[in-house]
Amino acid sequence: MSRFSHLSRRQFLRVLGGSVPAATVGAMAGLPALVSGCERSVVASPSPAEDRHPLRLAPEIEPQNLTLTAAPGTADVGGGVEAPVWKLNESLPSPLLRVRQGDRFRVTMRNDLPQDLILHWHGLAPPDDMDGHPRFAVPPGGSYAYDFSVEDRPGTYWYHSHTHMHTGEQTYRGIGGLLLVDGDEEEGLGLPGGEREIPIILQDRRLGGDGTPVYTPFGPDRMAGYMGPEPFGNGIRRPYLEVDSGLYRLRVLNGSNARIFRLARSDGRPLILIGNDGGLLEEAQTVASVEMGPAERVDILLNLDGAEPGEVVMIRSVSFSLQGGMGFMGGANLQGQPLDLLELRVRERAPESPSLPTRLSTVGGPDPGQAVRERSFRFDSRMMNHFINGRSFQMDRVDVEVPFGDTELWHFVNASGLPHPVHLHATHFRVVSRRGGRNRVMAWEEGLKDTVLLLPFETVTVAVRFTAHRGLYLLHCHNLEHEDMGMMANVLVV
Ligand code: C2O
Ligand code: CU
Ligand code: CU
């Protein structure tokens, strides 16, 4: 710690007005993963430095008059290993779509995969026929035209396949990318940009005998979801990135099917959290670690002031245990195991980071005090099946009707010993409270969210209001195996 300039560090934290909450510091201590009830445990081996590969950045494209063609192909997943993958426009990860708030989004999807396909713009609130509901999936050879205007807050969104019963497989094979919405308010803040902005999709993968990712869910994978011991970033196994000292903006998506990450820096310095699913927070917060379930995003500043050439900082997932969690065999036992996700190798000294304003944004969103109605959704997993309120998904059954514009309190009840990252389409909600388990709203759940992680036996209450469009949308678990097995409900906004 002493190698960092004390002066610049203090200044920086002062402008950002934060300190590390005691609770998250405690979490850093990390127990060895203790998903109980299984003798065989899979331990992620530490990565030897020579076995890391340069991070790839996705090509940036404007989603205007764009055709995205999905097709099978191969990609270098690190170290020259060519893996069979599914790509959009020949790219793994899928292209990064970058659009300005208020701009038109015009994309034609072409499906050259051997399966039906539909794409969903996760976190955006387009009209319902533009949202990628699985009822719009098109067969091989078909195409689907998207055309809407992006009214959503600037932020870190993403897109992926939403084909019923194939979302897990298609996303795992590569059909998914980041979608960044830019806007004036954000640009006025002077956040790090250009080379100092790093959009990254973090994923875990299981490798076959030839060293390429395999997707073969069976047995316990169908309960816990599909996990693997290898860290991937933007489609590259065990990635590293060369950086300079100073400030970086890391825009992170947990793009895993089932794995939860608890992100932290290896040097013990805090993460500076500036945004999440729904864009910037009101104020930056410094935290020792951040938990991310599948589909959650965080926008983080990394302060590398004072870092010396040759220094290495690892962005890792530190270990955690799931209290009350179920035990599993094999890959499914990986939840909570530590993982070295992204290695930052310091190249050169750069000028110290500029000060940033304390206040980042005005968040808005539904006010829980205005709620006119309450509903409960019970997420349960039994006998290799996953239910919401006791039912599994049916394409044409409306599960809940919600009046447009009303503020409601929704209670997401996790009645199982498995984590469920719960996601709602077409709006963002505010997390109001959590009972059971962690028993509080976490720092990274402030602001606006579209996905919230329920650990075993937690109940999370959110304030919800649909103000964009009427129509048929979805509420589901974003553990993709759970979703594919029916942990999904149709929400009709009337
Ligand atoms: Cu990320 Cu319904 O999706
Ligand atoms: Cu979504
Ligand atoms: Cu689930």
Short mmCIF file of C-alpha atoms and ligand atoms in Angstrom, two decimals:
data_model
loop_
_atom_site.label_atom_id
_atom_site.label_comp_id
_atom_site.label_asym_id
_atom_site.label_seq_id
_atom_site.Cartn_x
_atom_site.Cartn_y
_atom_site.Cartn_z
CA MET A 1 0.00 0.00 0.00
CA SER A 2 2.87 2.34 0.80
CA ARG A 3 3.94 2.41 -2.83
CA PHE A 4 0.92 4.52 -3.62
CA SER A 5 1.09 8.23 -3.20
CA HIS A 6 -0.83 8.97 -0.03
CA LEU A 7 -1.62 12.46 -1.14
CA SER A 8 -3.27 11.53 -4.39
CA ARG A 9 -5.16 8.69 -2.78
CA ARG A 10 -6.63 10.84 -0.07
CA GLN A 11 -7.56 13.53 -2.54
CA PHE A 12 -9.22 11.03 -4.74
CA LEU A 13 -11.28 9.46 -2.05
CA ARG A 14 -12.23 12.86 -0.78
CA VAL A 15 -13.63 14.02 -4.09
CA LEU A 16 -15.53 10.81 -4.37
CA GLY A 17 -16.70 11.10 -0.79
CA GLY A 18 -16.63 7.45 0.25
CA SER A 19 -15.17 4.94 2.62
CA VAL A 20 -15.16 1.18 2.65
CA PRO A 21 -18.21 -0.18 4.50
CA ALA A 22 -17.26 -2.55 7.27
CA ALA A 23 -19.54 -5.28 6.01
CA THR A 24 -17.82 -5.58 2.65
CA VAL A 25 -14.37 -5.49 4.25
CA GLY A 26 -15.46 -8.46 6.32
CA ALA A 27 -16.55 -10.23 3.18
CA MET A 28 -13.02 -9.87 1.80
CA ALA A 29 -11.65 -12.21 4.39
CA GLY A 30 -13.52 -14.89 2.46
CA LEU A 31 -14.04 -18.40 3.68
CA PRO A 32 -12.94 -21.25 1.50
CA ALA A 33 -15.90 -22.18 -0.62
CA LEU A 34 -18.13 -24.30 1.53
CA VAL A 35 -21.06 -25.41 -0.46
CA SER A 36 -21.68 -28.24 1.88
CA GLY A 37 -22.78 -31.81 1.36
CA CYS A 38 -20.25 -32.97 -1.21
CA GLU A 39 -16.98 -34.80 -0.78
CA ARG A 40 -15.59 -34.06 -4.21
CA SER A 41 -14.64 -30.43 -4.65
CA VAL A 42 -13.24 -28.80 -7.76
CA VAL A 43 -10.57 -26.25 -6.96
CA ALA A 44 -9.65 -23.57 -9.48
CA SER A 45 -5.91 -23.75 -9.92
CA PRO A 46 -3.95 -20.49 -9.75
CA SER A 47 -2.95 -19.36 -13.21
CA PRO A 48 0.73 -19.38 -14.01
CA ALA A 49 1.67 -15.98 -15.46
CA GLU A 50 2.78 -17.47 -18.77
CA ASP A 51 -0.61 -19.06 -19.27
CA ARG A 52 -2.49 -15.81 -19.66
CA HIS A 53 -3.57 -14.27 -22.93
CA PRO A 54 -4.11 -10.70 -24.14
CA LEU A 55 -7.65 -9.45 -23.61
CA ARG A 56 -9.55 -8.84 -26.82
CA LEU A 57 -11.80 -5.82 -27.14
CA ALA A 58 -15.00 -6.23 -29.11
CA PRO A 59 -15.38 -4.17 -32.28
CA GLU A 60 -17.61 -1.15 -31.64
CA ILE A 61 -20.53 -0.67 -34.00
CA GLU A 62 -23.43 1.76 -34.12
CA PRO A 63 -26.74 -0.10 -34.25
CA GLN A 64 -27.96 1.92 -37.21
CA ASN A 65 -28.78 0.17 -40.46
CA LEU A 66 -26.85 -2.74 -39.09
CA THR A 67 -27.24 -6.39 -39.98
CA LEU A 68 -26.17 -8.86 -37.32
CA THR A 69 -25.69 -12.33 -38.74
CA ALA A 70 -25.50 -15.25 -36.35
CA ALA A 71 -23.51 -18.21 -37.64
CA PRO A 72 -21.31 -21.04 -36.44
CA GLY A 73 -17.57 -20.53 -36.79
CA THR A 74 -14.36 -20.66 -34.84
CA ALA A 75 -12.48 -18.17 -32.69
CA ASP A 76 -9.15 -17.93 -30.93
CA VAL A 77 -10.02 -18.26 -27.26
CA GLY A 78 -6.46 -17.48 -26.16
CA GLY A 79 -3.01 -18.81 -27.01
CA GLY A 80 -4.01 -19.77 -30.54
CA VAL A 81 -6.59 -22.32 -29.45
CA GLU A 82 -9.31 -22.25 -32.12
CA ALA A 83 -12.63 -23.16 -30.58
CA PRO A 84 -15.93 -23.90 -32.29
CA VAL A 85 -18.22 -21.03 -31.33
CA TRP A 86 -21.32 -19.21 -32.52
CA LYS A 87 -20.68 -15.66 -33.60
CA LEU A 88 -22.48 -12.51 -34.61
CA ASN A 89 -20.81 -10.85 -37.60
CA GLU A 90 -17.81 -13.14 -37.28
CA SER A 91 -16.96 -11.74 -33.87
CA LEU A 92 -16.39 -13.30 -30.46
CA PRO A 93 -17.50 -11.68 -28.26
CA SER A 94 -20.40 -10.29 -30.26
CA PRO A 95 -19.83 -6.69 -31.43
CA LEU A 96 -20.16 -3.93 -28.87
CA LEU A 97 -23.16 -1.83 -29.86
CA ARG A 98 -22.78 1.84 -28.96
CA VAL A 99 -25.70 4.21 -29.26
CA ARG A 100 -26.67 7.66 -27.98
CA GLN A 101 -29.69 8.16 -25.79
CA GLY A 102 -32.53 9.32 -28.06
CA ASP A 103 -31.08 7.72 -31.18
CA ARG A 104 -32.82 5.24 -33.37
CA PHE A 105 -31.83 1.60 -33.10
CA ARG A 106 -32.15 -0.23 -36.40
CA VAL A 107 -30.79 -3.74 -36.57
CA THR A 108 -31.72 -6.70 -38.71
CA MET A 109 -30.85 -10.04 -37.20
CA ARG A 110 -30.11 -12.86 -39.64
CA ASN A 111 -30.18 -16.37 -38.32
CA ASP A 112 -27.69 -18.74 -39.92
CA LEU A 113 -27.53 -20.98 -36.87
CA PRO A 114 -28.91 -24.53 -36.94
CA GLN A 115 -31.53 -23.49 -34.32
CA ASP A 116 -34.25 -20.89 -33.91
CA LEU A 117 -32.96 -17.55 -32.66
CA ILE A 118 -34.16 -14.23 -31.28
CA LEU A 119 -32.09 -11.42 -29.76
CA HIS A 120 -33.04 -9.46 -26.65
CA TRP A 121 -31.65 -6.03 -25.65
CA HIS A 122 -31.21 -6.59 -21.93
CA GLY A 123 -32.02 -3.50 -19.88
CA LEU A 124 -33.55 -1.44 -22.69
CA ALA A 125 -37.29 -0.80 -22.72
CA PRO A 126 -38.37 -1.02 -26.37
CA PRO A 127 -41.90 -1.78 -27.63
CA ASP A 128 -42.79 -5.40 -26.90
CA ASP A 129 -42.34 -6.68 -30.46
CA MET A 130 -38.79 -5.28 -30.39
CA ASP A 131 -37.88 -6.86 -27.05
CA GLY A 132 -36.90 -10.32 -28.21
CA HIS A 133 -39.64 -12.28 -26.47
CA PRO A 134 -39.11 -15.96 -27.36
CA ARG A 135 -42.44 -16.04 -29.24
CA PHE A 136 -40.64 -14.07 -31.97
CA ALA A 137 -37.82 -16.58 -32.48
CA VAL A 138 -37.08 -17.14 -36.17
CA PRO A 139 -36.03 -20.43 -37.77
CA PRO A 140 -32.68 -21.07 -39.45
CA GLY A 141 -32.43 -18.89 -42.55
CA GLY A 142 -34.90 -16.36 -41.16
CA SER A 143 -34.41 -12.80 -40.04
CA TYR A 144 -35.99 -10.27 -37.67
CA ALA A 145 -36.02 -6.49 -38.03
CA TYR A 146 -35.66 -4.29 -34.97
CA ASP A 147 -36.46 -0.59 -35.15
CA PHE A 148 -37.08 1.59 -32.11
CA SER A 149 -35.69 4.62 -30.39
CA VAL A 150 -33.42 4.27 -27.37
CA GLU A 151 -34.97 6.31 -24.58
CA ASP A 152 -33.11 4.60 -21.76
CA ARG A 153 -30.62 6.22 -19.40
CA PRO A 154 -27.00 6.16 -20.44
CA GLY A 155 -25.43 3.00 -19.05
CA THR A 156 -23.99 -0.45 -19.50
CA TYR A 157 -26.51 -2.79 -21.12
CA TRP A 158 -26.11 -5.97 -23.07
CA TYR A 159 -27.79 -8.23 -25.57
CA HIS A 160 -28.06 -11.95 -25.96
CA SER A 161 -30.18 -14.72 -27.37
CA HIS A 162 -33.59 -15.32 -25.83
CA THR A 163 -34.70 -18.46 -27.62
CA HIS A 164 -36.90 -20.55 -25.36
CA MET A 165 -35.00 -23.56 -24.01
CA HIS A 166 -31.85 -22.54 -25.92
CA THR A 167 -30.83 -19.28 -24.23
CA GLY A 168 -28.20 -21.02 -22.10
CA GLU A 169 -26.61 -22.86 -24.99
CA GLN A 170 -26.69 -19.96 -27.46
CA THR A 171 -25.33 -17.40 -25.02
CA TYR A 172 -22.64 -19.79 -23.84
CA ARG A 173 -21.55 -20.49 -27.41
CA GLY A 174 -21.10 -16.78 -28.03
CA ILE A 175 -24.34 -15.01 -28.99
CA GLY A 176 -24.08 -12.05 -26.62
CA GLY A 177 -22.38 -8.66 -26.40
CA LEU A 178 -22.31 -5.34 -24.61
CA LEU A 179 -24.60 -2.47 -25.50
CA LEU A 180 -23.47 0.93 -24.25
CA VAL A 181 -25.78 3.92 -24.19
CA ASP A 182 -24.00 7.28 -24.15
CA GLY A 183 -25.48 10.63 -23.17
CA ASP A 184 -24.66 14.27 -22.45
CA GLU A 185 -24.93 14.05 -18.68
CA GLU A 186 -22.36 11.29 -18.50
CA GLU A 187 -19.99 12.93 -20.92
CA GLY A 188 -19.97 16.11 -18.82
CA LEU A 189 -18.37 14.24 -15.91
CA GLY A 190 -14.98 13.64 -17.47
CA LEU A 191 -14.95 9.91 -16.76
CA PRO A 192 -12.04 7.96 -18.24
CA GLY A 193 -12.64 7.21 -21.93
CA GLY A 194 -10.85 5.89 -24.98
CA GLU A 195 -8.14 3.43 -23.95
CA ARG A 196 -9.03 4.07 -20.34
CA GLU A 197 -12.52 2.67 -20.73
CA ILE A 198 -12.54 -1.12 -20.67
CA PRO A 199 -15.82 -2.86 -21.52
CA ILE A 200 -15.54 -6.47 -20.44
CA ILE A 201 -17.75 -9.55 -20.33
CA LEU A 202 -16.64 -11.88 -17.56
CA GLN A 203 -17.60 -15.53 -17.87
CA ASP A 204 -16.66 -18.92 -16.55
CA ARG A 205 -16.17 -21.84 -18.89
CA ARG A 206 -15.72 -25.58 -18.73
CA LEU A 207 -13.14 -26.95 -21.15
CA GLY A 208 -13.19 -30.23 -23.02
CA GLY A 209 -10.16 -32.43 -23.60
CA ASP A 210 -9.01 -30.26 -26.51
CA GLY A 211 -9.01 -27.12 -24.38
CA THR A 212 -12.08 -25.55 -25.96
CA PRO A 213 -15.26 -24.59 -24.08
CA VAL A 214 -17.96 -27.23 -23.93
CA TYR A 215 -21.64 -26.94 -23.05
CA THR A 216 -22.97 -30.25 -21.81
CA PRO A 217 -25.37 -29.59 -18.96
CA PHE A 218 -26.67 -32.65 -17.21
CA GLY A 219 -27.38 -33.94 -13.73
CA PRO A 220 -26.44 -31.37 -11.10
CA ASP A 221 -25.93 -28.67 -13.78
CA ARG A 222 -29.67 -28.71 -14.24
CA MET A 223 -30.13 -27.72 -10.61
CA ALA A 224 -27.22 -25.35 -9.93
CA GLY A 225 -26.74 -24.17 -13.50
CA TYR A 226 -23.73 -24.66 -15.75
CA MET A 227 -20.39 -23.60 -14.29
CA GLY A 228 -16.75 -24.11 -15.11
CA PRO A 229 -13.35 -23.56 -13.51
CA GLU A 230 -11.82 -21.36 -16.23
CA PRO A 231 -12.08 -17.55 -16.24
CA PHE A 232 -12.82 -15.89 -19.57
CA GLY A 233 -12.91 -12.18 -20.46
CA ASN A 234 -14.38 -11.06 -23.79
CA GLY A 235 -14.09 -14.63 -25.03
CA ILE A 236 -10.41 -15.01 -24.05
CA ARG A 237 -9.32 -17.56 -21.49
CA ARG A 238 -7.36 -16.14 -18.54
CA PRO A 239 -7.00 -12.66 -19.99
CA TYR A 240 -4.49 -9.95 -19.17
CA LEU A 241 -4.41 -6.33 -20.22
CA GLU A 242 -1.52 -3.89 -20.36
CA VAL A 243 -2.36 -0.61 -18.67
CA ASP A 244 -0.62 2.56 -17.47
CA SER A 245 -0.91 4.02 -14.01
CA GLY A 246 -3.81 6.40 -13.40
CA LEU A 247 -7.54 5.93 -13.56
CA TYR A 248 -9.52 3.35 -15.56
CA ARG A 249 -13.21 2.81 -16.08
CA LEU A 250 -14.14 -0.86 -16.12
CA ARG A 251 -17.62 -1.59 -17.47
CA VAL A 252 -18.26 -5.11 -16.37
CA LEU A 253 -20.95 -7.61 -17.31
CA ASN A 254 -21.24 -10.94 -15.56
CA GLY A 255 -22.10 -12.90 -18.70
CA SER A 256 -21.92 -16.30 -17.01
CA ASN A 257 -24.80 -18.72 -17.23
CA ALA A 258 -24.85 -19.44 -13.50
CA ARG A 259 -21.70 -18.27 -11.77
CA ILE A 260 -21.71 -15.44 -9.23
CA PHE A 261 -18.57 -13.29 -8.97
CA ARG A 262 -17.41 -11.34 -5.95
CA LEU A 263 -15.04 -8.86 -7.60
CA ALA A 264 -12.09 -7.41 -5.73
CA ARG A 265 -8.57 -6.14 -6.39
CA SER A 266 -5.63 -8.31 -5.42
CA ASP A 267 -3.79 -5.34 -3.89
CA GLY A 268 -6.49 -4.69 -1.31
CA ARG A 269 -7.36 -1.27 -2.65
CA PRO A 270 -11.08 -0.58 -2.99
CA LEU A 271 -13.22 -0.53 -6.09
CA ILE A 272 -14.89 2.77 -6.84
CA LEU A 273 -18.41 1.97 -7.85
CA ILE A 274 -20.05 4.56 -10.11
CA GLY A 275 -22.84 2.69 -11.85
CA ASN A 276 -24.79 -0.51 -12.31
CA ASP A 277 -27.62 -1.99 -14.42
CA GLY A 278 -29.54 1.26 -14.83
CA GLY A 279 -26.65 3.69 -15.35
CA LEU A 280 -24.77 5.97 -12.99
CA LEU A 281 -25.41 6.06 -9.25
CA GLU A 282 -26.17 9.37 -7.56
CA GLU A 283 -22.74 9.29 -5.94
CA ALA A 284 -19.66 7.14 -6.22
CA GLN A 285 -19.12 4.58 -3.47
CA THR A 286 -15.93 2.84 -2.51
CA VAL A 287 -16.28 -0.85 -1.73
CA ALA A 288 -13.85 -3.64 -1.01
CA SER A 289 -15.75 -6.06 -3.23
CA VAL A 290 -18.83 -6.23 -5.43
CA GLU A 291 -21.07 -9.26 -5.91
CA MET A 292 -22.45 -9.84 -9.37
CA GLY A 293 -24.96 -12.48 -10.30
CA PRO A 294 -25.40 -13.49 -13.94
CA ALA A 295 -26.58 -10.55 -16.11
CA GLU A 296 -25.73 -7.87 -13.54
CA ARG A 297 -23.45 -5.00 -14.59
CA VAL A 298 -21.18 -2.71 -12.63
CA ASP A 299 -19.37 0.41 -13.71
CA ILE A 300 -16.18 0.69 -11.69
CA LEU A 301 -13.27 3.10 -11.49
CA LEU A 302 -9.90 1.52 -10.84
CA ASN A 303 -7.38 3.89 -9.36
CA LEU A 304 -3.89 2.82 -10.39
CA ASP A 305 -2.23 6.07 -9.32
CA GLY A 306 1.28 5.40 -8.20
CA ALA A 307 1.49 1.96 -9.79
CA GLU A 308 5.00 1.22 -11.06
CA PRO A 309 5.92 -0.32 -14.40
CA GLY A 310 6.01 -4.08 -14.02
CA GLU A 311 3.44 -4.09 -11.24
CA VAL A 312 0.52 -6.48 -11.58
CA VAL A 313 -3.00 -6.04 -10.19
CA MET A 314 -5.43 -8.95 -10.45
CA ILE A 315 -9.15 -8.40 -10.70
CA ARG A 316 -10.42 -11.54 -9.06
CA SER A 317 -13.49 -13.17 -7.75
CA VAL A 318 -12.82 -13.87 -4.08
CA SER A 319 -14.31 -16.89 -2.37
CA PHE A 320 -17.64 -16.88 -0.59
CA SER A 321 -20.02 -19.40 0.83
CA LEU A 322 -23.75 -19.62 0.39
CA GLN A 323 -25.40 -19.88 3.76
CA GLY A 324 -28.17 -22.42 3.60
CA GLY A 325 -27.11 -23.35 0.09
CA MET A 326 -27.50 -26.76 -1.50
CA GLY A 327 -24.50 -28.98 -2.12
CA PHE A 328 -23.69 -30.43 -5.53
CA MET A 329 -21.18 -32.61 -7.27
CA GLY A 330 -18.69 -31.64 -9.95
CA GLY A 331 -18.81 -28.35 -11.82
CA ALA A 332 -21.92 -27.33 -9.97
CA ASN A 333 -19.81 -27.22 -6.82
CA LEU A 334 -17.79 -24.27 -8.16
CA GLN A 335 -20.11 -21.54 -6.87
CA GLY A 336 -18.06 -19.41 -4.47
CA GLN A 337 -14.65 -20.75 -5.53
CA PRO A 338 -12.01 -18.04 -6.12
CA LEU A 339 -11.16 -17.15 -9.71
CA ASP A 340 -8.46 -14.83 -11.13
CA LEU A 341 -10.46 -13.01 -13.79
CA LEU A 342 -8.37 -10.23 -15.34
CA GLU A 343 -4.73 -9.44 -14.80
CA LEU A 344 -3.69 -5.81 -15.24
CA ARG A 345 -0.01 -5.41 -16.14
CA VAL A 346 1.32 -1.92 -15.57
CA ARG A 347 3.36 -0.69 -18.53
CA GLU A 348 4.17 2.95 -17.82
CA ARG A 349 3.68 5.73 -15.37
CA ALA A 350 1.05 8.21 -16.42
CA PRO A 351 -0.06 11.52 -14.88
CA GLU A 352 -2.16 11.15 -11.76
CA SER A 353 -5.88 10.87 -12.19
CA PRO A 354 -8.00 13.99 -12.38
CA SER A 355 -10.57 14.76 -9.69
CA LEU A 356 -14.13 13.79 -10.41
CA PRO A 357 -17.27 15.43 -9.12
CA THR A 358 -18.83 13.87 -6.02
CA ARG A 359 -22.28 13.90 -7.51
CA LEU A 360 -22.64 11.76 -10.61
CA SER A 361 -26.27 11.77 -11.57
CA THR A 362 -29.91 12.13 -10.62
CA VAL A 363 -31.40 8.67 -10.65
CA GLY A 364 -35.19 9.01 -10.39
CA GLY A 365 -37.25 5.86 -10.90
CA PRO A 366 -40.19 4.49 -8.92
CA ASP A 367 -40.77 5.75 -5.39
CA PRO A 368 -41.72 2.90 -3.00
CA GLY A 369 -43.79 5.40 -1.00
CA GLN A 370 -46.12 5.75 -3.99
CA ALA A 371 -46.87 2.02 -4.30
CA VAL A 372 -50.54 1.20 -4.86
CA ARG A 373 -50.28 -2.60 -4.94
CA GLU A 374 -48.09 -5.51 -3.82
CA ARG A 375 -47.35 -8.85 -5.43
CA SER A 376 -45.23 -11.84 -4.49
CA PHE A 377 -43.18 -14.05 -6.76
CA ARG A 378 -41.89 -17.25 -5.26
CA PHE A 379 -38.77 -18.74 -6.89
CA ASP A 380 -38.50 -22.40 -6.12
CA SER A 381 -36.35 -25.29 -7.34
CA ARG A 382 -37.47 -28.84 -6.80
CA MET A 383 -36.60 -32.19 -8.36
CA MET A 384 -34.60 -30.69 -11.26
CA ASN A 385 -37.34 -28.18 -11.97
CA HIS A 386 -37.55 -24.45 -11.43
CA PHE A 387 -40.79 -22.58 -10.83
CA ILE A 388 -42.16 -19.10 -10.31
CA ASN A 389 -45.23 -19.25 -8.08
CA GLY A 390 -45.36 -22.99 -8.64
CA ARG A 391 -45.56 -22.80 -12.43
CA SER A 392 -43.14 -23.19 -15.27
CA PHE A 393 -43.16 -20.98 -18.36
CA GLN A 394 -45.75 -21.29 -21.08
CA MET A 395 -45.31 -19.20 -24.17
CA ASP A 396 -48.90 -17.98 -24.44
CA ARG A 397 -50.06 -17.87 -20.84
CA VAL A 398 -50.18 -14.42 -19.23
CA ASP A 399 -48.98 -14.83 -15.66
CA VAL A 400 -49.47 -11.33 -14.38
CA GLU A 401 -51.19 -8.15 -15.60
CA VAL A 402 -49.73 -4.88 -14.44
CA PRO A 403 -51.34 -1.49 -15.06
CA PHE A 404 -49.10 0.90 -16.98
CA GLY A 405 -47.78 3.74 -14.82
CA ASP A 406 -48.72 2.27 -11.41
CA THR A 407 -46.00 1.92 -8.81
CA GLU A 408 -46.06 -1.51 -7.16
CA LEU A 409 -44.02 -3.36 -4.57
CA TRP A 410 -42.89 -6.77 -5.75
CA HIS A 411 -41.59 -9.30 -3.29
CA PHE A 412 -39.17 -11.79 -4.85
CA VAL A 413 -39.10 -14.75 -2.49
CA ASN A 414 -36.33 -17.30 -2.84
CA ALA A 415 -37.83 -20.45 -1.38
CA SER A 416 -34.84 -22.57 -2.35
CA GLY A 417 -31.24 -23.29 -1.38
CA LEU A 418 -30.04 -22.03 -4.78
CA PRO A 419 -29.19 -18.48 -5.86
CA HIS A 420 -31.61 -16.88 -8.35
CA PRO A 421 -30.66 -13.69 -10.21
CA VAL A 422 -34.11 -12.28 -10.95
CA HIS A 423 -34.54 -10.13 -14.05
CA LEU A 424 -37.45 -8.00 -15.26
CA HIS A 425 -37.83 -6.71 -18.81
CA ALA A 426 -39.08 -3.32 -20.00
CA THR A 427 -38.26 -1.20 -16.95
CA HIS A 428 -35.82 -0.67 -14.12
CA PHE A 429 -36.74 -1.11 -10.48
CA ARG A 430 -35.49 0.17 -7.18
CA VAL A 431 -34.32 -2.32 -4.58
CA VAL A 432 -36.18 -1.44 -1.39
CA SER A 433 -35.20 -4.15 1.11
CA ARG A 434 -33.81 -7.61 1.62
CA ARG A 435 -34.87 -10.00 4.36
CA GLY A 436 -33.05 -13.20 5.22
CA GLY A 437 -29.50 -13.99 4.11
CA ARG A 438 -27.54 -10.76 3.72
CA ASN A 439 -30.48 -8.84 5.21
CA ARG A 440 -29.71 -5.50 3.59
CA VAL A 441 -29.58 -3.64 0.31
CA MET A 442 -26.00 -3.78 -0.97
CA ALA A 443 -24.08 -0.71 -2.20
CA TRP A 444 -24.20 -1.98 -5.79
CA GLU A 445 -27.99 -2.28 -5.59
CA GLU A 446 -28.55 1.45 -5.14
CA GLY A 447 -29.82 3.36 -8.15
CA LEU A 448 -31.76 1.46 -10.78
CA LYS A 449 -31.58 -2.26 -11.41
CA ASP A 450 -33.03 -4.72 -13.91
CA THR A 451 -31.56 -7.82 -12.27
CA VAL A 452 -31.24 -8.54 -8.56
CA LEU A 453 -29.49 -11.47 -6.95
CA LEU A 454 -31.44 -13.58 -4.46
CA LEU A 455 -29.16 -15.79 -2.42
CA PRO A 456 -30.69 -18.86 -0.75
CA PHE A 457 -33.84 -18.04 1.23
CA GLU A 458 -33.62 -14.28 0.72
CA THR A 459 -36.67 -12.13 0.03
CA VAL A 460 -35.98 -8.96 -1.92
CA THR A 461 -38.61 -6.25 -2.26
CA VAL A 462 -38.40 -3.90 -5.24
CA ALA A 463 -40.45 -0.91 -6.38
CA VAL A 464 -41.59 -1.41 -9.98
CA ARG A 465 -43.29 0.90 -12.46
CA PHE A 466 -43.71 0.48 -16.21
CA THR A 467 -43.63 3.82 -18.00
CA ALA A 468 -42.24 2.98 -21.44
CA HIS A 469 -44.73 0.74 -23.29
CA ARG A 470 -47.72 -1.53 -22.87
CA GLY A 471 -47.36 -5.11 -24.01
CA LEU A 472 -46.08 -8.57 -23.20
CA TYR A 473 -42.75 -8.78 -21.41
CA LEU A 474 -40.90 -11.21 -19.16
CA LEU A 475 -39.86 -11.80 -15.59
CA HIS A 476 -37.34 -14.59 -15.15
CA CYS A 477 -34.38 -16.08 -13.40
CA HIS A 478 -31.18 -15.20 -15.28
CA ASN A 479 -29.48 -18.42 -14.31
CA LEU A 480 -29.77 -19.53 -17.93
CA GLU A 481 -30.34 -23.19 -17.15
CA HIS A 482 -33.14 -22.23 -14.77
CA GLU A 483 -34.61 -19.92 -17.39
CA ASP A 484 -34.41 -22.58 -20.10
CA MET A 485 -36.16 -25.01 -17.79
CA GLY A 486 -39.06 -22.65 -17.32
CA MET A 487 -38.27 -20.26 -14.46
CA MET A 488 -39.89 -17.48 -16.41
CA ALA A 489 -43.26 -15.69 -16.46
CA ASN A 490 -45.14 -13.53 -18.95
CA VAL A 491 -45.88 -10.04 -17.66
CA LEU A 492 -48.55 -8.12 -19.55
CA VAL A 493 -48.42 -4.36 -19.09
CA VAL A 494 -51.96 -3.07 -19.68
CU1 C2O B 1 -30.95 -10.89 -20.18
CU2 C2O B 1 -34.83 -11.88 -20.47
O1 C2O B 1 -32.91 -11.40 -20.37
CU CU B 2 -33.71 -8.57 -20.29
CU CU B 3 -32.75 -19.44 -10.74
#
